[in-house]
Coordinates of C-alpha atoms in Angstrom, one line a residue:
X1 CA -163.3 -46.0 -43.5
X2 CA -163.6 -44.2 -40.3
X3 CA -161.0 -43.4 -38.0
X4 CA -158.5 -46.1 -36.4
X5 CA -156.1 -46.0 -33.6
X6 CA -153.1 -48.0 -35.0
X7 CA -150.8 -49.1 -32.5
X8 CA -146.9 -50.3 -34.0
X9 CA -144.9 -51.9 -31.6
X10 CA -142.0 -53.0 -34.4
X11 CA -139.4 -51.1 -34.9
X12 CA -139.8 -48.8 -38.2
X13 CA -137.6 -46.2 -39.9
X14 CA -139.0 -43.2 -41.0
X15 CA -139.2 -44.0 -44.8
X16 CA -141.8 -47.2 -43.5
X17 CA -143.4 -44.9 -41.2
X18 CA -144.3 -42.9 -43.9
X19 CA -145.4 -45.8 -46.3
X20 CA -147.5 -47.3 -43.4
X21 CA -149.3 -43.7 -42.3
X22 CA -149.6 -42.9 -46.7
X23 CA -152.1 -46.5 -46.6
X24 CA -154.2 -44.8 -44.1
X25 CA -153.4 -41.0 -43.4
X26 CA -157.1 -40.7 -41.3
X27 CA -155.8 -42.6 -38.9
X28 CA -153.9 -42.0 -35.5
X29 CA -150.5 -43.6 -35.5
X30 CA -148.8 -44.5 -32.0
X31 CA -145.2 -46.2 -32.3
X32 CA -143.5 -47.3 -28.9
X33 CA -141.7 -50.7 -28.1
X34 CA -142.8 -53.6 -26.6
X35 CA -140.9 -52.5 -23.7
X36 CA -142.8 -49.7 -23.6
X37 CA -146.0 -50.3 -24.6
X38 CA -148.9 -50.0 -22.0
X39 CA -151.9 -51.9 -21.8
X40 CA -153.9 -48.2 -21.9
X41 CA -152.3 -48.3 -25.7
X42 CA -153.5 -51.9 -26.2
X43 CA -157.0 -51.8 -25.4
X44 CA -157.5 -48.1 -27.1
X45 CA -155.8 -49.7 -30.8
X46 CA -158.1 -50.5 -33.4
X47 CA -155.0 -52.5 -35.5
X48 CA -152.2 -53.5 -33.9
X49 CA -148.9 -54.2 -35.5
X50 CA -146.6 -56.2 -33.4
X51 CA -146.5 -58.8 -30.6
X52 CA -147.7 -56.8 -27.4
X53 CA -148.0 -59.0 -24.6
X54 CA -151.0 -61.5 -24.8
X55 CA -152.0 -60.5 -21.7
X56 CA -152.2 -57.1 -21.7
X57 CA -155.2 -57.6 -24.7
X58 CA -157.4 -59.5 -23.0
X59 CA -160.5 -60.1 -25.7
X60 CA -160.3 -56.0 -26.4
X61 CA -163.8 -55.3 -27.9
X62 CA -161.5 -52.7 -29.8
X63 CA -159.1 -54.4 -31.4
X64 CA -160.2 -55.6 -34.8
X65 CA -156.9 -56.9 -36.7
X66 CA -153.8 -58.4 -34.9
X67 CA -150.5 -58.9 -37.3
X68 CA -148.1 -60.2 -35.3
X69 CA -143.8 -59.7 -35.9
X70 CA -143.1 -63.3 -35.6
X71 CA -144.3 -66.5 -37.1
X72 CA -145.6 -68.2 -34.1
X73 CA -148.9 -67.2 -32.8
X74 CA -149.5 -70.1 -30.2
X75 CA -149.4 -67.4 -27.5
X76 CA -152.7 -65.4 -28.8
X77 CA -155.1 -68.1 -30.1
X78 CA -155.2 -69.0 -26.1
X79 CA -158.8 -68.9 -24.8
X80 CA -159.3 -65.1 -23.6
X81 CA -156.6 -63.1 -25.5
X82 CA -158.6 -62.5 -28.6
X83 CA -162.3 -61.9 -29.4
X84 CA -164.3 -63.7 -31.7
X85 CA -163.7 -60.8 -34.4
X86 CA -160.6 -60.1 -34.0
X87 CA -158.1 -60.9 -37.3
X88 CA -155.2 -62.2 -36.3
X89 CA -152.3 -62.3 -39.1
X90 CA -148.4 -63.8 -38.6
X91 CA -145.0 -63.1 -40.4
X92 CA -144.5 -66.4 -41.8
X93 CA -142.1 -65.9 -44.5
X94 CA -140.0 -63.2 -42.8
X95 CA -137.5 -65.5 -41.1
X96 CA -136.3 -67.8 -43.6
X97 CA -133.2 -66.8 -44.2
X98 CA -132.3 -65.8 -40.8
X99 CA -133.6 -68.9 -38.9
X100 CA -132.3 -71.4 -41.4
X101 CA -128.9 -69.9 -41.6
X102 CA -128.4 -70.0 -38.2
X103 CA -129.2 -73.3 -37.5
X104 CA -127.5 -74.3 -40.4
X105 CA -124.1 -72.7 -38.7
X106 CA -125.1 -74.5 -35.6
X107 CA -124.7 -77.4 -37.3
X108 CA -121.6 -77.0 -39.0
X109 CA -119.7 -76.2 -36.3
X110 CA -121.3 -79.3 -34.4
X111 CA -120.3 -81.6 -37.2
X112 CA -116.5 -80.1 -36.8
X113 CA -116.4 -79.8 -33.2
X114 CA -115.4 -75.8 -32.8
X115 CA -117.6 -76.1 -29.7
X116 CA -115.0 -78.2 -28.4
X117 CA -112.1 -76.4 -29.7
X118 CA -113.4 -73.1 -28.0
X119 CA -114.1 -74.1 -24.8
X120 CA -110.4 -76.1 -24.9
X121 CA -109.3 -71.9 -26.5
X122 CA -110.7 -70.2 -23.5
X123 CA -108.4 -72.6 -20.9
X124 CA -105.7 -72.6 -23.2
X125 CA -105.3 -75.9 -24.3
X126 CA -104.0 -77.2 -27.7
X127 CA -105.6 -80.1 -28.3
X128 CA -107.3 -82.5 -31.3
X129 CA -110.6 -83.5 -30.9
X130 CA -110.3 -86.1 -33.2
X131 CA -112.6 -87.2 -35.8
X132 CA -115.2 -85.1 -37.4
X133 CA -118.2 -85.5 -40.1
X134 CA -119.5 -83.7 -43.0
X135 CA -122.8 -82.2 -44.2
X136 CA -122.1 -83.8 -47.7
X137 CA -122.4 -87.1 -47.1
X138 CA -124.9 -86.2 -44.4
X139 CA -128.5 -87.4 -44.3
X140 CA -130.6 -84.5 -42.5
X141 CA -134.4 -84.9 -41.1
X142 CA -136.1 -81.6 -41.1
X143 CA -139.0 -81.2 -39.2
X144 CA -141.5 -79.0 -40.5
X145 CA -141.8 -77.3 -44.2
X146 CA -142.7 -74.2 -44.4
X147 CA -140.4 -71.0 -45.2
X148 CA -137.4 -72.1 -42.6
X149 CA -137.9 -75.5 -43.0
X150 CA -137.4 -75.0 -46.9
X151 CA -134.3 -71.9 -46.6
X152 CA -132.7 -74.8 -44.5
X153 CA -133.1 -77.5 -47.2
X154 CA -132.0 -75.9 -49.9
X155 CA -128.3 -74.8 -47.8
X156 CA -128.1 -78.3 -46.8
X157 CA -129.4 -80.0 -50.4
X158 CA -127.2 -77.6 -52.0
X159 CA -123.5 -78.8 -50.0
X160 CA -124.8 -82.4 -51.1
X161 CA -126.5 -83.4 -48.1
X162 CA -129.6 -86.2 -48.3
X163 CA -132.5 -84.2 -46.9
X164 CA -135.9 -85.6 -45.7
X165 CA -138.7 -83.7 -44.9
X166 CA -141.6 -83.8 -42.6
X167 CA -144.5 -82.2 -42.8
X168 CA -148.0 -82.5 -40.8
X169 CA -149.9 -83.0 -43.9
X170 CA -149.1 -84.5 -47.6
X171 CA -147.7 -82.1 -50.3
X172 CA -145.4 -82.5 -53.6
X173 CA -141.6 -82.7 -52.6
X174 CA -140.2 -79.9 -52.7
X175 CA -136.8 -79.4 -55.6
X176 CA -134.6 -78.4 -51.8
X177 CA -135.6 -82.4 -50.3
X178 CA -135.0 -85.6 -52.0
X179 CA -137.9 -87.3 -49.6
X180 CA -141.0 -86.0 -47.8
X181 CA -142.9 -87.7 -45.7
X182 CA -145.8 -86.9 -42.7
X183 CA -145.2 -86.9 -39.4
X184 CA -146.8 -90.7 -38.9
X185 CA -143.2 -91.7 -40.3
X186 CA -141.4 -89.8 -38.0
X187 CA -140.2 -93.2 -36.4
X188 CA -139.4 -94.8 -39.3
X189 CA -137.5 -92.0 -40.3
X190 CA -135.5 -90.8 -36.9
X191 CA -133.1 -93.8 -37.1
X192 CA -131.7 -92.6 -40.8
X193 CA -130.7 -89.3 -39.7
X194 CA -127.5 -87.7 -38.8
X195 CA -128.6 -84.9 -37.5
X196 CA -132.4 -84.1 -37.0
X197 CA -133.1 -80.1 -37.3
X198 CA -136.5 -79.1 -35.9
X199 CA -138.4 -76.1 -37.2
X200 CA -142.4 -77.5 -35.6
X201 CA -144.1 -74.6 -34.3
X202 CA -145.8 -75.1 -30.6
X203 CA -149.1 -77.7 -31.0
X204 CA -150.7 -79.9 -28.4
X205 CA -149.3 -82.5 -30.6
X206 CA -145.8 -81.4 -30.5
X207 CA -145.4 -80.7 -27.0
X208 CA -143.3 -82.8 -25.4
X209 CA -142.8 -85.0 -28.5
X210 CA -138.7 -85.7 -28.3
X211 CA -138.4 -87.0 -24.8
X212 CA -137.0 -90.6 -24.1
X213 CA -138.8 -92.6 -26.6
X214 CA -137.4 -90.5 -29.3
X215 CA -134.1 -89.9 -28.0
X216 CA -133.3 -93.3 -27.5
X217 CA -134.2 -94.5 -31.4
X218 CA -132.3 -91.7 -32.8
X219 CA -129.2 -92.4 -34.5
X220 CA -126.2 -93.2 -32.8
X221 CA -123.8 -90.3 -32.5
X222 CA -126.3 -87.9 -34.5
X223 CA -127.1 -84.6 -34.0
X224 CA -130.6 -82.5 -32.5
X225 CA -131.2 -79.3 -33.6
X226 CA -133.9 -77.2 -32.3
X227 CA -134.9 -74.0 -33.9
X228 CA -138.5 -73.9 -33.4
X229 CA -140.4 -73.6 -30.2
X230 CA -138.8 -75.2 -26.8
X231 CA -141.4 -77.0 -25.8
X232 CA -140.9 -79.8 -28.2
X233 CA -138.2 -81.6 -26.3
X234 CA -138.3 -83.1 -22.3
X235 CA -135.0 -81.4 -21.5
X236 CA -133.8 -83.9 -18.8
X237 CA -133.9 -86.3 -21.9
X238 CA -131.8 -84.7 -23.8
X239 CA -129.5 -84.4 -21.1
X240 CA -129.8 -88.2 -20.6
X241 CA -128.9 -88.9 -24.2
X242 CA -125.9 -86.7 -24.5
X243 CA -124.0 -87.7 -21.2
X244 CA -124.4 -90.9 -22.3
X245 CA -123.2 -90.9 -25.8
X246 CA -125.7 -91.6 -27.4
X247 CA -126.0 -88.1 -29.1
X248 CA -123.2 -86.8 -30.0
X249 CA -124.5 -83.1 -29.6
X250 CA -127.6 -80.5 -29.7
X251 CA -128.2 -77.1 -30.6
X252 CA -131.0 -75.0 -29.4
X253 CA -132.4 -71.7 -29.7
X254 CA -135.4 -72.1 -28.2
X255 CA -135.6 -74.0 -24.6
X256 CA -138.3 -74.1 -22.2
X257 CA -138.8 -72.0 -20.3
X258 CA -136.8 -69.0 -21.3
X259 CA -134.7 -68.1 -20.5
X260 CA -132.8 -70.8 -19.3
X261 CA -132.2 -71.3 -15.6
X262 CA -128.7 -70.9 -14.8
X263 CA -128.7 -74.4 -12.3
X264 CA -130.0 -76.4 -15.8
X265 CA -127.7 -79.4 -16.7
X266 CA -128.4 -78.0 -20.2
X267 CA -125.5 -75.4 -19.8
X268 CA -123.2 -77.9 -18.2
X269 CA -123.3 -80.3 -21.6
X270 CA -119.6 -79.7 -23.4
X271 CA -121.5 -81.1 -26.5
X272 CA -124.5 -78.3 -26.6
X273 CA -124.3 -74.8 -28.1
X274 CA -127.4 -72.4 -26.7
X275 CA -128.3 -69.5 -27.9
X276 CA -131.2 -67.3 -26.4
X277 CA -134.0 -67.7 -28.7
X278 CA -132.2 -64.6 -31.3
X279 CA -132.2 -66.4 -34.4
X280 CA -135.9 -65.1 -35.5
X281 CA -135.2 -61.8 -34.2
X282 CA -134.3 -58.4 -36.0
X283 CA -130.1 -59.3 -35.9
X284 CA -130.4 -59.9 -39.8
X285 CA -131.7 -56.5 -41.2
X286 CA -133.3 -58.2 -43.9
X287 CA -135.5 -59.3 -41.7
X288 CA -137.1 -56.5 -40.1
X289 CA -137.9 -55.4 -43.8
X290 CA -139.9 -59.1 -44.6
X291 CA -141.7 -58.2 -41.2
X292 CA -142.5 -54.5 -42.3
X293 CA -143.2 -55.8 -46.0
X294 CA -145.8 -58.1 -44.7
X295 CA -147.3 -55.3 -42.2
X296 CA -148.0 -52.9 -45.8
X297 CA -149.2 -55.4 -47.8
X298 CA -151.7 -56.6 -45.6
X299 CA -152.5 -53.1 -44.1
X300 CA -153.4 -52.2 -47.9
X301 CA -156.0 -55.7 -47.7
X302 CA -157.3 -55.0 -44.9
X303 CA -158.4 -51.5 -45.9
X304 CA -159.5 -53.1 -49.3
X305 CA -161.2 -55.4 -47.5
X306 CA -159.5 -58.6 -49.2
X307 CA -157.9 -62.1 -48.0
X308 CA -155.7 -61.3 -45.3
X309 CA -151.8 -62.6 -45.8
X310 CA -150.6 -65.2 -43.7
X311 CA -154.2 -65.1 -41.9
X312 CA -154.4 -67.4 -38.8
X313 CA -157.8 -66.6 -37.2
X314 CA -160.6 -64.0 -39.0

């Protein structure tokens, strides 16, 4: 093959710089950080391995293959980013465990009210909250699948928990669910639920999907979870149907936009937890070595010239 400019934006140790650069030693290497990274860098690279910013690629005529860090890609297949050629590969399958777990923490403490009892530690005041609920007895609506969707199934199936899945298109159940269903049930199924936990990835169908309609035919006193892409829920909804009641609490890592404007009535909520979209990222060191993993294996394809993993767009 002839020379490539390779371009890594992810964070690597020297042992997987030395991996990567033994796949394809003709090649000139250049690591920096997204922080860092110029758009000089991004329009010279050949292969780039990491999520630059969209803009600064801007349908390169250089840039053959794309693997991005993450899972979601809905930022690059925008008209413009990418040419026609380019490859463009995802880490799907590198966040399972730190996603899921998470959320699945989120929800816990929900279900036994430590929000509540550490916002009443920080004034000081010793008080019971009263009543709480358990993820045995719990029936939990997961919304989407894949690698998270599953991870989160199998902690919540595996504490006793009824879990029903939803999925954009038909597939066996899965041994971590006892139902799955596509999202045409979704209505049927909202009212079930006592907590709903959200994994959907950022589609013109999903945008804006939970706003009052949903909301309102949710469960009374269940839970919303939100660990996939922000711009699946109207905010000011959400806000509607926890002061009222009718909710009993959220939990979201991902808001829209982000970050979160300090004026939002989303931060004001006693019954919300936020956190700033840091469940996906590199906290869990496991997962910076899925993300690197996937980088080498498909590095070693793409010089083979064989099927890309996790391809999105060739």
């Amino acid at each position: 093959m002839e020379q490539k400019r390779v371009l890594v934006v992810i964070p690597v140790t020297k042992p997987q710089k030395d991996r990567l650069e033994h796949l394809l030693p003709e090649a000139e290497y250049i690591y920096t950080s997204i922080s860092d990274v110029t758009e000089k860098q991004v329009r010279q690279a050949e292969i780039i391995l990491g999520n630059v910013p969209p803009e600064m690629i801007r349908a390169s005529e250089n840039l053959a293959w794309l693997q991005l860090e993450s899972a979601g890609f809905d930022l690059y297949v925008k008209e413009g980013i990418l040419s026609p050629h380019t490859i463009l590969t995802n880490s799907s399958g590198a966040y399972g465990k730190a996603v899921s777990e998470h959320m699945f923490a989120m929800l816990l403490a929900l279900q036994k009210k430590l929000h509540l009892y550490r916002d009443n530690q920080k004034q000081h005041i010793w008080k019971d909250e009263g009543a709480v609920t358990s993820i045995t007895d719990a029936t939990i609506l997961v919304l989407g699948a894949g690698d998270i969707g599953k991870h989160f199934a199998s902690l919540a199936h595996s504490l006793g928990a009824y879990v029903i899945g939803v999925k954009r298109t038909p597939g066996d159940c899965p041994s971590c669910m006892d139902e799955l269903h596509t999202m045409d049930r979704l209505r049927k199924l909202l009212p079930k639920a006592d907590a709903v936990v959200s994994f959907l990835p950022s589609t013109s169908e999903t945008k804006g999907l939970f706003g009052k309609e949903l909301f309102a035919i949710m469960k009374e006193g269940s839970f919303f979870l939100n660990g996939g892409r922000g711009d699946l829920i109207c905010a000011q909804d959400l806000c509607d149907a926890l002061e009222s009641g009718h909710l009993a609490g959220a939990a979201v890592d991902v808001t829209d936009p982000e970050p979160l404007p300090p004026d939002h009535r989303l931060w004001t909520i006693p019954t919300v937890f936020i956190t700033p979209h840091i469940s996906g990222g590199y906290h869990l060191s496991e997962t910076q070595r899925n993300v690197v993993n996937i980088c080498l294996k498909n590095m070693q394809r793409y010089i083979n010239g064989e099927p890309m993993q996790n391809l999105v767009k060739h």
